[in-house]
PDB file of C-alpha atoms in Angstrom:
ATOM      1  CA  UNK B   1      -0.034   0.002  -0.070  1.00  0.00           C
ATOM      2  CA  UNK B   2       1.505   3.414  -0.779  1.00  0.00           C
ATOM      3  CA  UNK B   3       2.333   5.932   1.712  1.00  0.00           C
ATOM      4  CA  UNK B   4       0.826   9.153   1.922  1.00  0.00           C
ATOM      5  CA  UNK B   5       3.795  10.812   0.780  1.00  0.00           C
ATOM      6  CA  UNK B   6       3.596   9.020  -2.620  1.00  0.00           C
ATOM      7  CA  UNK B   7       0.085   9.012  -2.970  1.00  0.00           C
ATOM      8  CA  UNK B   8       0.181  12.868  -2.705  1.00  0.00           C
ATOM      9  CA  UNK B   9       2.988  12.516  -5.585  1.00  0.00           C
ATOM     10  CA  UNK B  10       0.939  10.649  -7.797  1.00  0.00           C
ATOM     11  CA  UNK B  11      -2.103  12.581  -7.605  1.00  0.00           C
ATOM     12  CA  UNK B  12       0.119  15.574  -8.409  1.00  0.00           C
ATOM     13  CA  UNK B  13       1.439  14.395 -11.449  1.00  0.00           C
ATOM     14  CA  UNK B  14      -1.450  12.034 -13.383  1.00  0.00           C
ATOM     15  CA  UNK B  15      -0.534   9.889 -15.744  1.00  0.00           C
ATOM     16  CA  UNK B  16      -0.657  11.745 -19.431  1.00  0.00           C
ATOM     17  CA  UNK B  17       0.679  15.122 -18.256  1.00  0.00           C
ATOM     18  CA  UNK B  18       3.783  14.532 -20.182  1.00  0.00           C
ATOM     19  CA  UNK B  19       3.406  18.088 -21.899  1.00  0.00           C
ATOM     20  CA  UNK B  20       3.363  19.768 -18.503  1.00  0.00           C
ATOM     21  CA  UNK B  21       5.977  21.491 -16.970  1.00  0.00           C
ATOM     22  CA  UNK B  22       8.750  19.878 -15.315  1.00  0.00           C
ATOM     23  CA  UNK B  23       7.682  17.764 -12.509  1.00  0.00           C
ATOM     24  CA  UNK B  24       9.670  17.390  -8.876  1.00  0.00           C
ATOM     25  CA  UNK B  25      12.251  14.826  -8.293  1.00  0.00           C
ATOM     26  CA  UNK B  26      10.148  13.446  -5.429  1.00  0.00           C
ATOM     27  CA  UNK B  27       6.927  13.354  -7.780  1.00  0.00           C
ATOM     28  CA  UNK B  28       9.020  11.271 -10.417  1.00  0.00           C
ATOM     29  CA  UNK B  29      10.837   8.970  -7.886  1.00  0.00           C
ATOM     30  CA  UNK B  30       7.551   8.213  -6.491  1.00  0.00           C
ATOM     31  CA  UNK B  31       5.732   7.818  -9.797  1.00  0.00           C
ATOM     32  CA  UNK B  32       8.552   5.712 -10.926  1.00  0.00           C
ATOM     33  CA  UNK B  33       8.940   3.470  -7.885  1.00  0.00           C
ATOM     34  CA  UNK B  34       5.121   2.799  -8.304  1.00  0.00           C
ATOM     35  CA  UNK B  35       5.154   2.106 -12.167  1.00  0.00           C
ATOM     36  CA  UNK B  36       8.567  -0.201 -11.616  1.00  0.00           C
ATOM     37  CA  UNK B  37       6.886  -2.365  -9.053  1.00  0.00           C
ATOM     38  CA  UNK B  38       3.643  -2.858 -10.709  1.00  0.00           C
ATOM     39  CA  UNK B  39       5.230  -3.757 -13.853  1.00  0.00           C
ATOM     40  CA  UNK B  40       7.465  -6.393 -11.538  1.00  0.00           C
ATOM     41  CA  UNK B  41       9.685  -7.408 -14.438  1.00  0.00           C
ATOM     42  CA  UNK B  42      12.336  -6.129 -16.526  1.00  0.00           C
ATOM     43  CA  UNK B  43      15.579  -6.791 -18.753  1.00  0.00           C
ATOM     44  CA  UNK B  44      18.883  -4.840 -18.121  1.00  0.00           C
ATOM     45  CA  UNK B  45      22.188  -4.765 -20.051  1.00  0.00           C
ATOM     46  CA  UNK B  46      24.909  -3.160 -18.044  1.00  0.00           C
ATOM     47  CA  UNK B  47      28.087  -2.413 -19.825  1.00  0.00           C
ATOM     48  CA  UNK B  48      31.292  -0.867 -18.298  1.00  0.00           C
ATOM     49  CA  UNK B  49      34.160  -0.281 -21.360  1.00  0.00           C
ATOM     50  CA  UNK B  50      37.694  -0.503 -20.664  1.00  0.00           C
ATOM     51  CA  UNK B  51      40.856  -2.573 -21.031  1.00  0.00           C
ATOM     52  CA  UNK B  52      38.752  -5.732 -19.423  1.00  0.00           C
ATOM     53  CA  UNK B  53      35.262  -4.581 -20.442  1.00  0.00           C
ATOM     54  CA  UNK B  54      32.436  -6.090 -18.085  1.00  0.00           C
ATOM     55  CA  UNK B  55      29.041  -6.863 -19.486  1.00  0.00           C
ATOM     56  CA  UNK B  56      26.237  -7.948 -17.073  1.00  0.00           C
ATOM     57  CA  UNK B  57      22.775  -8.979 -18.887  1.00  0.00           C
ATOM     58  CA  UNK B  58      19.977  -9.679 -16.698  1.00  0.00           C
ATOM     59  CA  UNK B  59      16.280 -10.550 -15.986  1.00  0.00           C
ATOM     60  CA  UNK B  60      14.450  -9.439 -13.196  1.00  0.00           C
ATOM     61  CA  UNK B  61      11.234 -10.896 -12.341  1.00  0.00           C
ATOM     62  CA  UNK B  62       8.598 -11.009  -9.627  1.00  0.00           C
ATOM     63  CA  UNK B  63      10.000 -14.347  -8.116  1.00  0.00           C
ATOM     64  CA  UNK B  64      12.417 -15.636 -10.430  1.00  0.00           C
ATOM     65  CA  UNK B  65      15.590 -14.230 -12.374  1.00  0.00           C
ATOM     66  CA  UNK B  66      18.716 -14.767 -14.486  1.00  0.00           C
ATOM     67  CA  UNK B  67      21.988 -12.780 -15.145  1.00  0.00           C
ATOM     68  CA  UNK B  68      25.369 -13.558 -17.144  1.00  0.00           C
ATOM     69  CA  UNK B  69      28.153 -11.610 -15.923  1.00  0.00           C
ATOM     70  CA  UNK B  70      30.922 -11.321 -18.233  1.00  0.00           C
ATOM     71  CA  UNK B  71      34.288  -9.504 -16.912  1.00  0.00           C
ATOM     72  CA  UNK B  72      37.398 -10.263 -19.185  1.00  0.00           C
ATOM     73  CA  UNK B  73      37.782 -13.600 -19.728  1.00  0.00           C
ATOM     74  CA  UNK B  74      35.552 -14.676 -16.414  1.00  0.00           C
ATOM     75  CA  UNK B  75      31.822 -15.527 -16.648  1.00  0.00           C
ATOM     76  CA  UNK B  76      29.465 -16.331 -14.208  1.00  0.00           C
ATOM     77  CA  UNK B  77      25.852 -17.264 -14.858  1.00  0.00           C
ATOM     78  CA  UNK B  78      23.161 -16.888 -11.846  1.00  0.00           C
ATOM     79  CA  UNK B  79      19.682 -18.383 -11.927  1.00  0.00           C
ATOM     80  CA  UNK B  80      16.943 -17.760  -9.320  1.00  0.00           C
ATOM     81  CA  UNK B  81      14.054 -19.576  -8.765  1.00  0.00           C
ATOM     82  CA  UNK B  82      11.455 -19.721  -5.823  1.00  0.00           C
ATOM     83  CA  UNK B  83      13.210 -22.708  -4.415  1.00  0.00           C
ATOM     84  CA  UNK B  84      16.901 -22.326  -5.159  1.00  0.00           C
ATOM     85  CA  UNK B  85      19.517 -19.789  -6.696  1.00  0.00           C
ATOM     86  CA  UNK B  86      22.082 -21.675  -8.881  1.00  0.00           C
ATOM     87  CA  UNK B  87      25.436 -20.300  -9.656  1.00  0.00           C
ATOM     88  CA  UNK B  88      27.768 -21.697 -12.623  1.00  0.00           C
ATOM     89  CA  UNK B  89      30.518 -20.570 -14.719  1.00  0.00           C
ATOM     90  CA  UNK B  90      33.982 -21.197 -15.931  1.00  0.00           C
ATOM     91  CA  UNK B  91      36.878 -21.576 -13.813  1.00  0.00           C
ATOM     92  CA  UNK B  92      37.978 -18.043 -14.077  1.00  0.00           C
ATOM     93  CA  UNK B  93      34.669 -16.757 -13.275  1.00  0.00           C
ATOM     94  CA  UNK B  94      34.116 -18.906 -10.401  1.00  0.00           C
ATOM     95  CA  UNK B  95      37.592 -17.939  -9.167  1.00  0.00           C
ATOM     96  CA  UNK B  96      37.579 -14.270  -9.644  1.00  0.00           C
ATOM     97  CA  UNK B  97      33.910 -13.217  -9.439  1.00  0.00           C
ATOM     98  CA  UNK B  98      32.518 -15.748  -7.024  1.00  0.00           C
ATOM     99  CA  UNK B  99      35.530 -16.407  -4.852  1.00  0.00           C
ATOM    100  CA  UNK B 100      35.891 -19.950  -5.155  1.00  0.00           C
ATOM    101  CA  UNK B 101      39.313 -21.466  -4.532  1.00  0.00           C
ATOM    102  CA  UNK B 102      41.046 -23.607  -7.134  1.00  0.00           C
ATOM    103  CA  UNK B 103      39.726 -26.872  -5.652  1.00  0.00           C
ATOM    104  CA  UNK B 104      36.696 -25.725  -5.282  1.00  0.00           C
ATOM    105  CA  UNK B 105      36.281 -24.265  -8.789  1.00  0.00           C
ATOM    106  CA  UNK B 106      37.339 -27.776  -9.835  1.00  0.00           C
ATOM    107  CA  UNK B 107      34.697 -29.584  -7.499  1.00  0.00           C
ATOM    108  CA  UNK B 108      31.970 -27.430  -9.245  1.00  0.00           C
ATOM    109  CA  UNK B 109      33.368 -28.214 -12.860  1.00  0.00           C
ATOM    110  CA  UNK B 110      30.571 -27.637 -15.546  1.00  0.00           C
ATOM    111  CA  UNK B 111      27.869 -28.042 -12.865  1.00  0.00           C
ATOM    112  CA  UNK B 112      25.844 -25.164 -11.117  1.00  0.00           C
ATOM    113  CA  UNK B 113      26.191 -24.678  -7.205  1.00  0.00           C
ATOM    114  CA  UNK B 114      22.767 -24.781  -5.328  1.00  0.00           C
ATOM    115  CA  UNK B 115      21.724 -22.568  -2.712  1.00  0.00           C
ATOM    116  CA  UNK B 116      18.185 -23.346  -1.110  1.00  0.00           C
ATOM    117  CA  UNK B 117      15.949 -20.927  -0.509  1.00  0.00           C
ATOM    118  CA  UNK B 118      15.861 -19.865   3.374  1.00  0.00           C
ATOM    119  CA  UNK B 119      19.752 -19.559   3.367  1.00  0.00           C
ATOM    120  CA  UNK B 120      21.501 -16.116   3.574  1.00  0.00           C
ATOM    121  CA  UNK B 121      23.347 -17.220   0.313  1.00  0.00           C
ATOM    122  CA  UNK B 122      19.947 -17.634  -1.619  1.00  0.00           C
ATOM    123  CA  UNK B 123      18.763 -14.168  -0.358  1.00  0.00           C
ATOM    124  CA  UNK B 124      21.750 -12.637  -1.405  1.00  0.00           C
ATOM    125  CA  UNK B 125      21.079 -13.360  -4.870  1.00  0.00           C
ATOM    126  CA  UNK B 126      17.062 -13.607  -4.915  1.00  0.00           C
ATOM    127  CA  UNK B 127      17.294  -9.831  -3.309  1.00  0.00           C
ATOM    128  CA  UNK B 128      19.335  -8.440  -6.559  1.00  0.00           C
ATOM    129  CA  UNK B 129      17.508 -10.571  -9.270  1.00  0.00           C
ATOM    130  CA  UNK B 130      13.726 -10.647  -8.361  1.00  0.00           C
ATOM    131  CA  UNK B 131      10.947  -7.878  -7.653  1.00  0.00           C
ATOM    132  CA  UNK B 132      12.500  -6.634  -4.601  1.00  0.00           C
ATOM    133  CA  UNK B 133      15.650  -5.304  -6.243  1.00  0.00           C
ATOM    134  CA  UNK B 134      13.400  -2.811  -8.652  1.00  0.00           C
ATOM    135  CA  UNK B 135      12.822   0.186  -5.928  1.00  0.00           C
ATOM    136  CA  UNK B 136      16.890  -0.013  -5.267  1.00  0.00           C
ATOM    137  CA  UNK B 137      17.589   1.177  -8.771  1.00  0.00           C
ATOM    138  CA  UNK B 138      16.168   4.345  -8.082  1.00  0.00           C
ATOM    139  CA  UNK B 139      18.761   7.318  -6.471  1.00  0.00           C
ATOM    140  CA  UNK B 140      17.972   8.084  -3.056  1.00  0.00           C
ATOM    141  CA  UNK B 141      19.086  10.964  -1.044  1.00  0.00           C
ATOM    142  CA  UNK B 142      20.081  14.782  -1.954  1.00  0.00           C
ATOM    143  CA  UNK B 143      21.424  16.426  -4.504  1.00  0.00           C
ATOM    144  CA  UNK B 144      19.305  15.013  -7.116  1.00  0.00           C
ATOM    145  CA  UNK B 145      18.451  17.407 -10.099  1.00  0.00           C
ATOM    146  CA  UNK B 146      15.587  17.122 -12.868  1.00  0.00           C
ATOM    147  CA  UNK B 147      15.146  17.932 -16.168  1.00  0.00           C
ATOM    148  CA  UNK B 148      12.968  17.403 -19.280  1.00  0.00           C
ATOM    149  CA  UNK B 149      14.449  16.012 -22.366  1.00  0.00           C
ATOM    150  CA  UNK B 150      11.548  16.076 -24.740  1.00  0.00           C
ATOM    151  CA  UNK B 151       7.766  15.912 -24.461  1.00  0.00           C
ATOM    152  CA  UNK B 152       8.094  12.465 -23.026  1.00  0.00           C
ATOM    153  CA  UNK B 153      11.046  12.074 -20.960  1.00  0.00           C
ATOM    154  CA  UNK B 154      12.718  13.435 -18.121  1.00  0.00           C
ATOM    155  CA  UNK B 155      16.618  13.045 -16.722  1.00  0.00           C
ATOM    156  CA  UNK B 156      17.324  12.738 -13.159  1.00  0.00           C
ATOM    157  CA  UNK B 157      21.316  13.978 -12.530  1.00  0.00           C
ATOM    158  CA  UNK B 158      23.293  13.383  -9.308  1.00  0.00           C
ATOM    159  CA  UNK B 159      26.894  13.237  -8.031  1.00  0.00           C
ATOM    160  CA  UNK B 160      28.437  10.816  -5.878  1.00  0.00           C
ATOM    161  CA  UNK B 161      31.750  10.411  -4.076  1.00  0.00           C
ATOM    162  CA  UNK B 162      33.466   7.398  -2.538  1.00  0.00           C
ATOM    163  CA  UNK B 163      37.272   6.234  -2.234  1.00  0.00           C
ATOM    164  CA  UNK B 164      37.393   5.773  -5.948  1.00  0.00           C
ATOM    165  CA  UNK B 165      36.727   9.355  -6.705  1.00  0.00           C
ATOM    166  CA  UNK B 166      33.635  11.630  -7.659  1.00  0.00           C
ATOM    167  CA  UNK B 167      31.153  10.083 -10.441  1.00  0.00           C
ATOM    168  CA  UNK B 168      28.094  11.601 -12.131  1.00  0.00           C
ATOM    169  CA  UNK B 169      25.381   9.751 -13.317  1.00  0.00           C
ATOM    170  CA  UNK B 170      22.421  10.425 -15.462  1.00  0.00           C
ATOM    171  CA  UNK B 171      19.003   8.505 -15.512  1.00  0.00           C
ATOM    172  CA  UNK B 172      16.467   9.191 -18.456  1.00  0.00           C
ATOM    173  CA  UNK B 173      12.775   7.955 -17.590  1.00  0.00           C
ATOM    174  CA  UNK B 174      10.082   7.639 -20.110  1.00  0.00           C
ATOM    175  CA  UNK B 175       7.116   9.585 -19.189  1.00  0.00           C
ATOM    176  CA  UNK B 176       3.768   8.688 -20.728  1.00  0.00           C
ATOM    177  CA  UNK B 177       1.053   6.385 -19.169  1.00  0.00           C
ATOM    178  CA  UNK B 178       3.566   4.885 -16.863  1.00  0.00           C
ATOM    179  CA  UNK B 179       7.197   6.551 -15.727  1.00  0.00           C
ATOM    180  CA  UNK B 180      10.097   3.914 -16.197  1.00  0.00           C
ATOM    181  CA  UNK B 181      13.871   4.278 -16.582  1.00  0.00           C
ATOM    182  CA  UNK B 182      15.017   3.908 -19.904  1.00  0.00           C
ATOM    183  CA  UNK B 183      18.924   4.044 -19.655  1.00  0.00           C
ATOM    184  CA  UNK B 184      21.685   5.244 -17.155  1.00  0.00           C
ATOM    185  CA  UNK B 185      24.943   6.314 -17.670  1.00  0.00           C
ATOM    186  CA  UNK B 186      27.741   7.123 -15.164  1.00  0.00           C
ATOM    187  CA  UNK B 187      30.947   8.640 -15.628  1.00  0.00           C
ATOM    188  CA  UNK B 188      33.848   9.056 -12.996  1.00  0.00           C
ATOM    189  CA  UNK B 189      37.815   9.409 -12.958  1.00  0.00           C
ATOM    190  CA  UNK B 190      37.810   5.346 -13.156  1.00  0.00           C
ATOM    191  CA  UNK B 191      35.712   5.098 -16.291  1.00  0.00           C
ATOM    192  CA  UNK B 192      32.284   4.837 -16.632  1.00  0.00           C
ATOM    193  CA  UNK B 193      29.331   2.597 -17.995  1.00  0.00           C
ATOM    194  CA  UNK B 194      25.648   2.430 -18.963  1.00  0.00           C
ATOM    195  CA  UNK B 195      22.635   0.281 -17.948  1.00  0.00           C
ATOM    196  CA  UNK B 196      19.612  -0.140 -20.594  1.00  0.00           C
ATOM    197  CA  UNK B 197      16.123  -1.009 -19.424  1.00  0.00           C
ATOM    198  CA  UNK B 198      13.865  -2.936 -21.361  1.00  0.00           C
ATOM    199  CA  UNK B 199      11.031  -5.359 -21.615  1.00  0.00           C
ATOM    200  CA  UNK B 200       9.179  -4.094 -18.556  1.00  0.00           C
ATOM    201  CA  UNK B 201       6.387  -6.007 -17.390  1.00  0.00           C
ATOM    202  CA  UNK B 202       7.324  -9.004 -19.644  1.00  0.00           C
ATOM    203  CA  UNK B 203       7.210 -12.131 -17.364  1.00  0.00           C
ATOM    204  CA  UNK B 204      10.399 -13.882 -16.777  1.00  0.00           C
ATOM    205  CA  UNK B 205      10.338 -17.632 -16.516  1.00  0.00           C
ATOM    206  CA  UNK B 206      13.677 -19.310 -15.052  1.00  0.00           C
ATOM    207  CA  UNK B 207      13.713 -23.219 -14.230  1.00  0.00           C
ATOM    208  CA  UNK B 208      16.487 -24.991 -12.325  1.00  0.00           C
ATOM    209  CA  UNK B 209      19.007 -26.709 -14.005  1.00  0.00           C
ATOM    210  CA  UNK B 210      18.488 -30.046 -15.462  1.00  0.00           C
ATOM    211  CA  UNK B 211      19.122 -33.386 -13.136  1.00  0.00           C
ATOM    212  CA  UNK B 212      22.487 -34.145 -12.420  1.00  0.00           C
ATOM    213  CA  UNK B 213      23.757 -30.528 -13.509  1.00  0.00           C
ATOM    214  CA  UNK B 214      23.896 -29.293  -9.800  1.00  0.00           C
ATOM    215  CA  UNK B 215      26.182 -29.419  -6.841  1.00  0.00           C
ATOM    216  CA  UNK B 216      25.191 -28.455  -3.216  1.00  0.00           C
ATOM    217  CA  UNK B 217      27.007 -25.436  -1.717  1.00  0.00           C
ATOM    218  CA  UNK B 218      27.566 -27.760   1.057  1.00  0.00           C
ATOM    219  CA  UNK B 219      29.610 -30.023  -0.893  1.00  0.00           C
ATOM    220  CA  UNK B 220      31.273 -27.268  -2.651  1.00  0.00           C
ATOM    221  CA  UNK B 221      32.510 -25.450   0.782  1.00  0.00           C
ATOM    222  CA  UNK B 222      33.904 -28.815   1.791  1.00  0.00           C
ATOM    223  CA  UNK B 223      36.338 -28.896  -0.532  1.00  0.00           C
ATOM    224  CA  UNK B 224      40.093 -28.679   0.064  1.00  0.00           C
ATOM    225  CA  UNK B 225      41.386 -25.293  -0.626  1.00  0.00           C
TER     226      UNK B 225
END
């Protein structure tokens, strides 16, 4: 159920008001959060260029999700179902991106590590690849500005500072019957990247790997290092 502040923001910025003046940051965020959660599903493509380019292709669904993460030569695939999460990849990916030892990666081989629902390991993947992750895709805090980019688009911009330096981010959202993110770009001293959003509301269906293609998490962490 929407809180009073969110409901007020939606009432102040009704659907179809694309031709009106520039809306407030609060109303954009409130409307986008509502419409993203209502859609429940989205396809993401994240690209980080550089000497070792990284790419993430993901589908976030209501109770299921999937992603393929490639960083240089390392590749990892994650599948999330209501009963378990499954993590697989090549040896480099399992070691560099998942953090397995050489012996543990060898134990996994070409199978998927199975993480049962109810464990903290499962929750870590499910929270990033199911509907609960959607609201986290929007910026929070102060220092966000908004401007129009045509009749049906607005852009939210902000800067953030970390130990790696300062980065600037711009998030373009489509404004129409729904308000939904289209593309986010990040620029900083260490490089940048982009995230493209599409297929909002398209149902994501993910099944478990075939029988014999999984290995229990306990069996993997028990491998000698």
